[in-house]
Amino acid sequence: MNYTNPIVSGFNPDPSVCRVGNDYYLVNSTFEYFPGLPIYHSTDLVHWEQIGHVLTRDSQLKLPLGAPNCIGLYAPTIRYHKGRFYCVVTNVGGNPGGNFYVSTDDIYGEWSEPIFLDFGGIDPSFFFDEDGRCYYTGTDEGVFICEIDIETGKRLGEKQYAWNGTGGNNPEGPHLYKINGWYYLMIAEGGTELCHMVTIARSKNVYGPYEECPWNPVLTNSRTEMPIKAIGHADLVEDVNGGWWAVCLGNRPIAYPFRHTMGRETMLVPVVWKEGWPVMGVNGRVPEEIAVERFAGEVTPNTGRYIPGSDFEDDFTGDKLNVSWNYIYNPVEQLVHLDNKGLCLHGAAASISCDNYKSILVRRQEHFDFDATMHLSFAPGEGEEAGLCIYMSNKHHYEIALTKLDGEQCLIIRRQIGKLKAIEEKVPYEGSEVVLQLNGRRREYNFSYSKDGKEFTTLGGGESHYLSTEAGGCFTGNVIGLYASGNGKEAENDAHVTKFTYKAVK
Ligand code: 6LW
C-alpha cells in the first residue's frame, strides 16, 4: 500500500499525535490564528478529518496582538491518560501567556479552562509513566524534564536538563516515551529550516544519563535532493497492531532556490525498531510516496466532517462557521459574523496590514494549484473595501477588492511585500455584486473577477515566492482571506459573502 506526504497539507506544523483504541488524534500549532490548535481524527494515520479545535473560548486563549508569524500558540502536545485527553502548549506573547494545559474527557466536546505551568520556554510535552507519574519536558536554555502534579500543574521536584542533542542548533520539541523498559527522549535539532532533524537518546532512568542513538539523526531530509525539506519535530505513536509510526513536520518548496508558501505541513513515516533504536521513514528520510505493508488501522470512515486537502464550498447558511475557517487574533463578533445574508464583514478601521482586530476570515492554502472563489455583495462608501486576499502576514499579502476611490467605484489589485505597498491595477466596476477569484499556481497568485460567475477577467497578481516564509518570515503558511476594511475609519457599509469555493487544480 502507498500513501502520499503530506498527510495533512497546508499550514499544520509541530504535529503531536496520540492513540485511543482504534482512533488517532492529531494537533498542530496555530500561532495568531483562532480558534487555537486544530484536532484531526483518523483510524489509519493517513486519512484525516478535522473534528474541532482545542482552544475555542476567549477564557482559554488570549492571543497577543502584534507582529504575526511568531506569536501565539507554538508547538502543542496531545496525550491521553486514564480516560482524559491533555493538551499542553505555549502562548508566546499572550496575556496571560506562557505554558499551560487543558484537558477533556470528550474530544468532540469542550476542553477545560487552562492551568498555567511554572516553566518558561517553549515546546512543552507530557509523559505519563507506568506508575502514573507525569513528567513535563520543555525547552528553554536546553531540554529539561520535571515531574509535575497533573491535577494542579505544580512542580514535584527540580527541573533537570537531560540531553541537548548531537550539537545541532535549537535543540527543541522534546517528547519522552517509555518503550520496552527504556525511556526515550526524542527532540528536534538544527532549527526549523533546511538543517532540521530528529534525534533520539535513551536511558533506564527518566532523568538520564541519556545515551545517543548510534545512527542519529534518525530522521532528516537535509543534505538530500528530496522534494520535502526541513523535516523535524516528530512525535511517535504505536498503532493498533503494535506497529510504530511518527508524525513530523516538513515543507514543500515551490522551486529552487527553496521557498515555501504553505508553511510547515504534517508528514507521516513508518518506524521499525532495531537493537532498541528506531529506524524511521525510508532509511531515515521522508519521501513523498511511501510504500507500507499496511496502514495503522481500518481506513478512516467518511463522517462528512471537513477533510483537509479536499475541495470545499460554503454558502454560510449554517448557524456556525465550518471548522476550517479561522480568525486572526481572538474574534470580534461585530466584525465577522453570520447573518441572514451570509457571512457579514463589517469593515474595521484597521486594514489587513494592521496588528489589530480586523475584519477577516481565513482558511489554509492546501495545494500549490487551486482556485478560490468569493461571491461578494457590497456597496462601498469612499475608502471602504472588501475582497479576497492571499495572506502570509500583515506585511505580506496580495488582494483583489471592491472599493470606492475618489468617488469612483472600482476593483483594485494591491500587493504588499514588506514595506513595499501599492495598488497595481484599478478598473471601474458598477454594481454591488461581484465574483472574485484567486487563481493560485505554484509560482504565481493571480486574481480575476466576473459579473456572472462564469466569464472571468484576469486583473493582476504576482509572484508567489514573495509570500513565502523565506521572504516574509517565521512560522506560518499562507491562508486565503475574506476581508473588509474602512481603511482608517469604521466602515458604514457591511460586505456580505454569499458563497465561497476552494478547488484544487489538478
Ligand atoms: C516550535 C519549535 C519548532 O515551537 O518551531 O520546528 C517552533 N520546530 O519546536 C514553532 O513552530
mmCIF file of N, CA and C in Angstrom, residues 388-498:
data_model
loop_
_atom_site.group_PDB
_atom_site.id
_atom_site.type_symbol
_atom_site.label_atom_id
_atom_site.label_comp_id
_atom_site.label_asym_id
_atom_site.label_seq_id
_atom_site.Cartn_x
_atom_site.Cartn_y
_atom_site.Cartn_z
ATOM 1 N N LEU A 388 -10.852 39.669 -1.458
ATOM 2 C CA LEU A 388 -10.282 38.328 -1.319
ATOM 3 C C LEU A 388 -8.764 38.485 -1.320
ATOM 4 N N CYS A 389 -8.104 37.846 -0.364
ATOM 5 C CA CYS A 389 -6.637 38.011 -0.319
ATOM 6 C C CYS A 389 -5.932 36.678 -0.126
ATOM 7 N N ILE A 390 -4.666 36.686 -0.494
ATOM 8 C CA ILE A 390 -3.766 35.603 -0.106
ATOM 9 C C ILE A 390 -2.838 36.245 0.910
ATOM 10 N N TYR A 391 -2.821 35.672 2.102
ATOM 11 C CA TYR A 391 -2.263 36.352 3.275
ATOM 12 C C TYR A 391 -1.179 35.501 3.900
ATOM 13 N N MET A 392 0.037 36.050 3.899
ATOM 14 C CA MET A 392 1.151 35.381 4.564
ATOM 15 C C MET A 392 1.346 35.972 5.953
ATOM 16 N N SER A 393 1.206 37.294 6.017
ATOM 17 C CA SER A 393 1.280 38.018 7.281
ATOM 18 C C SER A 393 0.678 39.389 7.005
ATOM 19 N N ASN A 394 0.595 40.211 8.032
ATOM 20 C CA ASN A 394 0.015 41.544 7.795
ATOM 21 C C ASN A 394 0.898 42.398 6.877
ATOM 22 N N LYS A 395 2.165 42.018 6.738
ATOM 23 C CA LYS A 395 3.054 42.782 5.853
ATOM 24 C C LYS A 395 3.316 42.073 4.522
ATOM 25 N N HIS A 396 2.745 40.926 4.346
ATOM 26 C CA HIS A 396 2.954 40.187 3.097
ATOM 27 C C HIS A 396 1.619 39.594 2.646
ATOM 28 N N HIS A 397 0.982 40.278 1.719
ATOM 29 C CA HIS A 397 -0.302 39.771 1.214
ATOM 30 C C HIS A 397 -0.609 40.433 -0.122
ATOM 31 N N TYR A 398 -1.416 39.740 -0.933
ATOM 32 C CA TYR A 398 -1.924 40.293 -2.189
ATOM 33 C C TYR A 398 -3.443 40.215 -2.118
ATOM 34 N N GLU A 399 -4.122 41.212 -2.694
ATOM 35 C CA GLU A 399 -5.575 41.146 -2.641
ATOM 36 C C GLU A 399 -6.247 41.773 -3.852
ATOM 37 N N ILE A 400 -7.487 41.320 -4.086
ATOM 38 C CA ILE A 400 -8.394 41.985 -5.026
ATOM 39 C C ILE A 400 -9.543 42.503 -4.176
ATOM 40 N N ALA A 401 -9.976 43.740 -4.456
ATOM 41 C CA ALA A 401 -11.031 44.303 -3.615
ATOM 42 C C ALA A 401 -11.965 45.173 -4.431
ATOM 43 N N LEU A 402 -13.201 45.231 -3.973
ATOM 44 C CA LEU A 402 -14.176 46.193 -4.485
ATOM 45 C C LEU A 402 -14.113 47.386 -3.536
ATOM 46 N N THR A 403 -13.939 48.577 -4.108
ATOM 47 C CA THR A 403 -13.762 49.755 -3.256
ATOM 48 C C THR A 403 -14.313 50.997 -3.962
ATOM 49 N N LYS A 404 -14.274 52.120 -3.294
ATOM 50 C CA LYS A 404 -14.606 53.398 -3.931
ATOM 51 C C LYS A 404 -13.459 54.362 -3.651
ATOM 52 N N LEU A 405 -12.855 54.853 -4.737
ATOM 53 C CA LEU A 405 -11.713 55.762 -4.593
ATOM 54 C C LEU A 405 -12.007 57.032 -5.385
ATOM 55 N N ASP A 406 -11.888 58.168 -4.755
ATOM 56 C CA ASP A 406 -12.192 59.470 -5.387
ATOM 57 C C ASP A 406 -13.560 59.448 -6.058
ATOM 58 N N GLY A 407 -14.516 58.886 -5.363
ATOM 59 C CA GLY A 407 -15.890 58.905 -5.853
ATOM 60 C C GLY A 407 -16.214 57.845 -6.888
ATOM 61 N N GLU A 408 -15.220 57.083 -7.302
ATOM 62 C CA GLU A 408 -15.474 56.078 -8.344
ATOM 63 C C GLU A 408 -15.389 54.671 -7.769
ATOM 64 N N GLN A 409 -16.446 53.900 -7.992
ATOM 65 C CA GLN A 409 -16.392 52.506 -7.528
ATOM 66 C C GLN A 409 -15.491 51.708 -8.472
ATOM 67 N N CYS A 410 -14.625 50.885 -7.914
ATOM 68 C CA CYS A 410 -13.658 50.180 -8.764
ATOM 69 C C CYS A 410 -13.191 48.875 -8.120
ATOM 70 N N LEU A 411 -12.566 48.074 -8.940
ATOM 71 C CA LEU A 411 -11.875 46.880 -8.448
ATOM 72 C C LEU A 411 -10.391 47.177 -8.478
ATOM 73 N N ILE A 412 -9.702 46.784 -7.415
ATOM 74 C CA ILE A 412 -8.257 47.034 -7.366
ATOM 75 C C ILE A 412 -7.498 45.746 -7.056
ATOM 76 N N ILE A 413 -6.256 45.740 -7.502
ATOM 77 C CA ILE A 413 -5.296 44.732 -7.043
ATOM 78 C C ILE A 413 -4.259 45.488 -6.235
ATOM 79 N N ARG A 414 -4.047 45.050 -5.018
ATOM 80 C CA ARG A 414 -2.989 45.649 -4.197
ATOM 81 C C ARG A 414 -2.021 44.552 -3.803
ATOM 82 N N ARG A 415 -0.735 44.903 -3.777
ATOM 83 C CA ARG A 415 0.252 43.951 -3.248
ATOM 84 C C ARG A 415 1.055 44.628 -2.162
ATOM 85 N N GLN A 416 1.273 43.915 -1.073
ATOM 86 C CA GLN A 416 2.189 44.399 -0.054
ATOM 87 C C GLN A 416 3.257 43.336 0.173
ATOM 88 N N ILE A 417 4.514 43.766 0.032
ATOM 89 C CA ILE A 417 5.664 42.886 0.271
ATOM 90 C C ILE A 417 6.568 43.663 1.211
ATOM 91 N N GLY A 418 6.479 43.394 2.487
ATOM 92 C CA GLY A 418 7.210 44.185 3.467
ATOM 93 C C GLY A 418 6.738 45.620 3.426
ATOM 94 N N LYS A 419 7.672 46.552 3.310
ATOM 95 C CA LYS A 419 7.273 47.962 3.304
ATOM 96 C C LYS A 419 6.856 48.462 1.916
ATOM 97 N N LEU A 420 7.018 47.619 0.904
ATOM 98 C CA LEU A 420 6.516 47.980 -0.424
ATOM 99 C C LEU A 420 5.026 47.698 -0.454
ATOM 100 N N LYS A 421 4.260 48.717 -0.823
ATOM 101 C CA LYS A 421 2.812 48.511 -0.850
ATOM 102 C C LYS A 421 2.241 49.374 -1.957
ATOM 103 N N ALA A 422 1.500 48.763 -2.867
ATOM 104 C CA ALA A 422 0.976 49.548 -3.984
ATOM 105 C C ALA A 422 -0.303 48.954 -4.534
ATOM 106 N N ILE A 423 -1.184 49.848 -4.976
ATOM 107 C CA ILE A 423 -2.314 49.423 -5.794
ATOM 108 C C ILE A 423 -1.775 49.328 -7.213
ATOM 109 N N GLU A 424 -1.834 48.157 -7.793
ATOM 110 C CA GLU A 424 -1.178 47.952 -9.084
ATOM 111 C C GLU A 424 -2.138 47.941 -10.259
ATOM 112 N N GLU A 425 -3.389 47.624 -9.976
ATOM 113 C CA GLU A 425 -4.394 47.641 -11.051
ATOM 114 C C GLU A 425 -5.655 48.274 -10.484
ATOM 115 N N LYS A 426 -6.413 48.924 -11.384
ATOM 116 C CA LYS A 426 -7.651 49.566 -10.946
ATOM 117 C C LYS A 426 -8.561 49.660 -12.164
ATOM 118 N N VAL A 427 -9.751 49.085 -12.059
ATOM 119 C CA VAL A 427 -10.725 49.223 -13.160
ATOM 120 C C VAL A 427 -12.060 49.645 -12.572
ATOM 121 N N PRO A 428 -12.792 50.527 -13.280
ATOM 122 C CA PRO A 428 -14.114 50.902 -12.780
ATOM 123 C C PRO A 428 -15.019 49.673 -12.733
ATOM 124 N N TYR A 429 -15.886 49.605 -11.757
ATOM 125 C CA TYR A 429 -16.819 48.475 -11.671
ATOM 126 C C TYR A 429 -18.150 48.987 -11.150
ATOM 127 N N GLU A 430 -19.225 48.677 -11.901
ATOM 128 C CA GLU A 430 -20.561 49.103 -11.468
ATOM 129 C C GLU A 430 -21.310 47.941 -10.866
ATOM 130 N N GLY A 431 -22.174 48.257 -9.937
ATOM 131 C CA GLY A 431 -22.994 47.199 -9.324
ATOM 132 C C GLY A 431 -22.383 46.741 -8.021
ATOM 133 N N SER A 432 -23.210 46.134 -7.186
ATOM 134 C CA SER A 432 -22.727 45.755 -5.849
ATOM 135 C C SER A 432 -22.525 44.249 -5.716
ATOM 136 N N GLU A 433 -22.699 43.524 -6.838
ATOM 137 C CA GLU A 433 -22.451 42.075 -6.782
ATOM 138 C C GLU A 433 -21.243 41.773 -7.667
ATOM 139 N N VAL A 434 -20.319 41.035 -7.144
ATOM 140 C CA VAL A 434 -19.160 40.659 -7.958
ATOM 141 C C VAL A 434 -18.631 39.309 -7.471
ATOM 142 N N VAL A 435 -18.086 38.541 -8.420
ATOM 143 C CA VAL A 435 -17.454 37.270 -8.055
ATOM 144 C C VAL A 435 -15.950 37.450 -8.233
ATOM 145 N N LEU A 436 -15.227 37.270 -7.151
ATOM 146 C CA LEU A 436 -13.772 37.463 -7.163
ATOM 147 C C LEU A 436 -13.102 36.104 -7.102
ATOM 148 N N GLN A 437 -12.004 35.985 -7.811
ATOM 149 C CA GLN A 437 -11.329 34.688 -7.820
ATOM 150 C C GLN A 437 -9.819 34.862 -7.608
ATOM 151 N N LEU A 438 -9.282 33.979 -6.789
ATOM 152 C CA LEU A 438 -7.829 33.882 -6.594
ATOM 153 C C LEU A 438 -7.386 32.609 -7.302
ATOM 154 N N ASN A 439 -6.522 32.775 -8.306
ATOM 155 C CA ASN A 439 -6.010 31.624 -9.049
ATOM 156 C C ASN A 439 -4.596 31.367 -8.566
ATOM 157 N N GLY A 440 -4.489 30.485 -7.597
ATOM 158 C CA GLY A 440 -3.180 30.163 -7.022
ATOM 159 C C GLY A 440 -2.486 29.132 -7.897
ATOM 160 N N ARG A 441 -1.272 29.447 -8.293
ATOM 161 C CA ARG A 441 -0.460 28.480 -9.027
ATOM 162 C C ARG A 441 0.896 28.435 -8.332
ATOM 163 N N ARG A 442 1.625 27.356 -8.574
ATOM 164 C CA ARG A 442 2.877 27.150 -7.855
ATOM 165 C C ARG A 442 3.736 28.419 -7.767
ATOM 166 N N ARG A 443 3.896 29.111 -8.890
ATOM 167 C CA ARG A 443 4.806 30.260 -8.905
ATOM 168 C C ARG A 443 4.110 31.610 -8.908
ATOM 169 N N GLU A 444 2.781 31.626 -9.042
ATOM 170 C CA GLU A 444 2.074 32.914 -9.116
ATOM 171 C C GLU A 444 0.731 32.860 -8.434
ATOM 172 N N TYR A 445 0.355 33.990 -7.900
ATOM 173 C CA TYR A 445 -1.030 34.181 -7.473
ATOM 174 C C TYR A 445 -1.628 35.232 -8.394
ATOM 175 N N ASN A 446 -2.728 34.891 -9.085
ATOM 176 C CA ASN A 446 -3.424 35.882 -9.898
ATOM 177 C C ASN A 446 -4.849 36.040 -9.419
ATOM 178 N N PHE A 447 -5.417 37.180 -9.749
ATOM 179 C CA PHE A 447 -6.805 37.454 -9.349
ATOM 180 C C PHE A 447 -7.638 37.764 -10.590
ATOM 181 N N SER A 448 -8.872 37.290 -10.583
ATOM 182 C CA SER A 448 -9.786 37.610 -11.671
ATOM 183 C C SER A 448 -11.160 37.956 -11.086
ATOM 184 N N TYR A 449 -12.010 38.491 -11.930
ATOM 185 C CA TYR A 449 -13.347 38.860 -11.446
ATOM 186 C C TYR A 449 -14.377 38.565 -12.518
ATOM 187 N N SER A 450 -15.628 38.521 -12.079
ATOM 188 C CA SER A 450 -16.706 38.179 -13.001
ATOM 189 C C SER A 450 -18.002 38.786 -12.486
ATOM 190 N N LYS A 451 -18.879 39.136 -13.424
ATOM 191 C CA LYS A 451 -20.209 39.616 -13.023
ATOM 192 C C LYS A 451 -21.153 38.444 -12.787
ATOM 193 N N ASP A 452 -21.005 37.421 -13.634
ATOM 194 C CA ASP A 452 -21.979 36.321 -13.594
ATOM 195 C C ASP A 452 -21.422 35.032 -12.974
ATOM 196 N N GLY A 453 -20.158 35.043 -12.617
ATOM 197 C CA GLY A 453 -19.560 33.835 -12.034
ATOM 198 C C GLY A 453 -19.168 32.809 -13.086
ATOM 199 N N LYS A 454 -19.289 33.184 -14.374
ATOM 200 C CA LYS A 454 -18.942 32.233 -15.447
ATOM 201 C C LYS A 454 -17.727 32.721 -16.223
ATOM 202 N N GLU A 455 -17.840 33.956 -16.747
ATOM 203 C CA GLU A 455 -16.736 34.533 -17.526
ATOM 204 C C GLU A 455 -15.867 35.372 -16.602
ATOM 205 N N PHE A 456 -14.617 34.995 -16.471
ATOM 206 C CA PHE A 456 -13.726 35.741 -15.573
ATOM 207 C C PHE A 456 -12.691 36.545 -16.360
ATOM 208 N N THR A 457 -12.387 37.737 -15.874
ATOM 209 C CA THR A 457 -11.347 38.573 -16.469
ATOM 210 C C THR A 457 -10.206 38.682 -15.464
ATOM 211 N N THR A 458 -8.991 38.352 -15.916
ATOM 212 C CA THR A 458 -7.840 38.456 -15.008
ATOM 213 C C THR A 458 -7.451 39.919 -14.852
ATOM 214 N N LEU A 459 -7.248 40.334 -13.595
ATOM 215 C CA LEU A 459 -6.904 41.736 -13.357
ATOM 216 C C LEU A 459 -5.425 41.927 -13.008
ATOM 217 N N GLY A 460 -4.838 40.959 -12.313
ATOM 218 C CA GLY A 460 -3.420 41.113 -11.948
ATOM 219 C C GLY A 460 -3.027 40.105 -10.892
ATOM 220 N N GLY A 461 -1.817 40.249 -10.416
ATOM 221 C CA GLY A 461 -1.341 39.311 -9.394
ATOM 222 C C GLY A 461 0.148 39.454 -9.219
ATOM 223 N N GLY A 462 0.790 38.386 -8.792
ATOM 224 C CA GLY A 462 2.231 38.499 -8.591
ATOM 225 C C GLY A 462 2.873 37.179 -8.226
ATOM 226 N N GLU A 463 4.184 37.251 -8.033
ATOM 227 C CA GLU A 463 4.995 36.069 -7.734
ATOM 228 C C GLU A 463 4.593 35.475 -6.388
ATOM 229 N N SER A 464 4.539 34.150 -6.309
ATOM 230 C CA SER A 464 4.199 33.521 -5.031
ATOM 231 C C SER A 464 5.374 33.563 -4.054
ATOM 232 N N HIS A 465 6.626 33.602 -4.569
ATOM 233 C CA HIS A 465 7.753 33.463 -3.631
ATOM 234 C C HIS A 465 7.928 34.665 -2.712
ATOM 235 N N TYR A 466 7.318 35.826 -3.073
ATOM 236 C CA TYR A 466 7.380 36.957 -2.137
ATOM 237 C C TYR A 466 6.455 36.741 -0.939
ATOM 238 N N LEU A 467 5.565 35.784 -1.065
ATOM 239 C CA LEU A 467 4.698 35.453 0.073
ATOM 240 C C LEU A 467 5.132 34.124 0.689
ATOM 241 N N SER A 468 6.409 33.868 0.719
ATOM 242 C CA SER A 468 6.920 32.633 1.301
ATOM 243 C C SER A 468 7.499 32.921 2.682
ATOM 244 N N THR A 469 7.694 31.868 3.434
ATOM 245 C CA THR A 469 8.331 32.001 4.750
ATOM 246 C C THR A 469 9.709 32.639 4.608
ATOM 247 N N GLU A 470 10.436 32.257 3.560
ATOM 248 C CA GLU A 470 11.798 32.764 3.380
ATOM 249 C C GLU A 470 11.787 34.268 3.116
ATOM 250 N N ALA A 471 10.736 34.774 2.452
ATOM 251 C CA ALA A 471 10.663 36.214 2.180
ATOM 252 C C ALA A 471 9.997 36.969 3.321
ATOM 253 N N GLY A 472 8.983 36.360 3.916
ATOM 254 C CA GLY A 472 8.151 37.115 4.858
ATOM 255 C C GLY A 472 8.330 36.748 6.306
ATOM 256 N N GLY A 473 8.997 35.642 6.567
ATOM 257 C CA GLY A 473 9.297 35.325 7.955
ATOM 258 C C GLY A 473 8.625 34.110 8.505
ATOM 259 N N CYS A 474 9.123 33.660 9.421
ATOM 260 C CA CYS A 474 8.824 32.775 10.535
ATOM 261 C C CYS A 474 8.025 31.501 10.301
ATOM 262 N N PHE A 475 6.921 31.348 10.986
ATOM 263 C CA PHE A 475 6.419 30.014 11.308
ATOM 264 C C PHE A 475 5.085 29.628 10.667
ATOM 265 N N THR A 476 4.418 30.550 9.985
ATOM 266 C CA THR A 476 3.079 30.208 9.490
ATOM 267 C C THR A 476 3.089 30.064 7.970
ATOM 268 N N GLY A 477 2.026 29.503 7.426
ATOM 269 C CA GLY A 477 1.904 29.343 5.982
ATOM 270 C C GLY A 477 0.755 30.185 5.456
ATOM 271 N N ASN A 478 0.618 30.240 4.137
ATOM 272 C CA ASN A 478 -0.358 31.153 3.547
ATOM 273 C C ASN A 478 -1.795 30.693 3.758
ATOM 274 N N VAL A 479 -2.638 31.709 3.957
ATOM 275 C CA VAL A 479 -4.074 31.462 4.103
ATOM 276 C C VAL A 479 -4.818 32.345 3.114
ATOM 277 N N ILE A 480 -6.025 31.907 2.776
ATOM 278 C CA ILE A 480 -6.876 32.652 1.857
ATOM 279 C C ILE A 480 -7.871 33.419 2.716
ATOM 280 N N GLY A 481 -7.970 34.724 2.496
ATOM 281 C CA GLY A 481 -8.792 35.529 3.398
ATOM 282 C C GLY A 481 -9.945 36.229 2.705
ATOM 283 N N LEU A 482 -11.065 36.303 3.405
ATOM 284 C CA LEU A 482 -12.218 37.111 3.004
ATOM 285 C C LEU A 482 -12.211 38.290 3.963
ATOM 286 N N TYR A 483 -12.180 39.511 3.443
ATOM 287 C CA TYR A 483 -11.960 40.617 4.377
ATOM 288 C C TYR A 483 -12.708 41.874 3.973
ATOM 289 N N ALA A 484 -12.802 42.791 4.933
ATOM 290 C CA ALA A 484 -13.317 44.136 4.663
ATOM 291 C C ALA A 484 -12.558 45.109 5.543
ATOM 292 N N SER A 485 -12.546 46.371 5.130
ATOM 293 C CA SER A 485 -11.910 47.397 5.959
ATOM 294 C C SER A 485 -12.474 48.761 5.594
ATOM 295 N N GLY A 486 -12.536 49.640 6.592
ATOM 296 C CA GLY A 486 -12.909 51.030 6.337
ATOM 297 C C GLY A 486 -11.679 51.885 6.086
ATOM 298 N N ASN A 487 -10.495 51.277 6.146
ATOM 299 C CA ASN A 487 -9.225 51.970 5.880
ATOM 300 C C ASN A 487 -9.082 53.256 6.693
ATOM 301 N N GLY A 488 -8.985 53.098 7.982
ATOM 302 C CA GLY A 488 -8.744 54.270 8.830
ATOM 303 C C GLY A 488 -9.953 54.721 9.609
ATOM 304 N N LYS A 489 -11.141 54.358 9.138
ATOM 305 C CA LYS A 489 -12.346 54.622 9.932
ATOM 306 C C LYS A 489 -13.280 53.428 9.785
ATOM 307 N N GLU A 490 -14.098 53.205 10.805
ATOM 308 C CA GLU A 490 -15.016 52.071 10.762
ATOM 309 C C GLU A 490 -15.950 52.211 9.562
ATOM 310 N N ALA A 491 -16.154 51.144 8.805
ATOM 311 C CA ALA A 491 -16.985 51.227 7.595
ATOM 312 C C ALA A 491 -18.456 51.428 7.948
ATOM 313 N N GLU A 492 -19.147 52.192 7.102
ATOM 314 C CA GLU A 492 -20.592 52.370 7.308
ATOM 315 C C GLU A 492 -21.366 51.266 6.606
ATOM 316 N N ASN A 493 -20.758 50.679 5.589
ATOM 317 C CA ASN A 493 -21.464 49.669 4.793
ATOM 318 C C ASN A 493 -20.852 48.297 5.017
ATOM 319 N N ASP A 494 -21.714 47.351 5.331
ATOM 320 C CA ASP A 494 -21.230 45.980 5.537
ATOM 321 C C ASP A 494 -21.063 45.276 4.197
ATOM 322 N N ALA A 495 -20.125 44.363 4.150
ATOM 323 C CA ALA A 495 -19.968 43.490 2.983
ATOM 324 C C ALA A 495 -20.533 42.125 3.356
ATOM 325 N N HIS A 496 -21.088 41.428 2.358
ATOM 326 C CA HIS A 496 -21.567 40.060 2.599
ATOM 327 C C HIS A 496 -20.935 39.094 1.612
ATOM 328 N N VAL A 497 -20.541 37.966 2.125
ATOM 329 C CA VAL A 497 -20.056 36.890 1.266
ATOM 330 C C VAL A 497 -21.181 35.848 1.252
ATOM 331 N N THR A 498 -21.667 35.563 0.052
ATOM 332 C CA THR A 498 -22.793 34.628 -0.036
ATOM 333 C C THR A 498 -22.334 33.230 -0.427
#
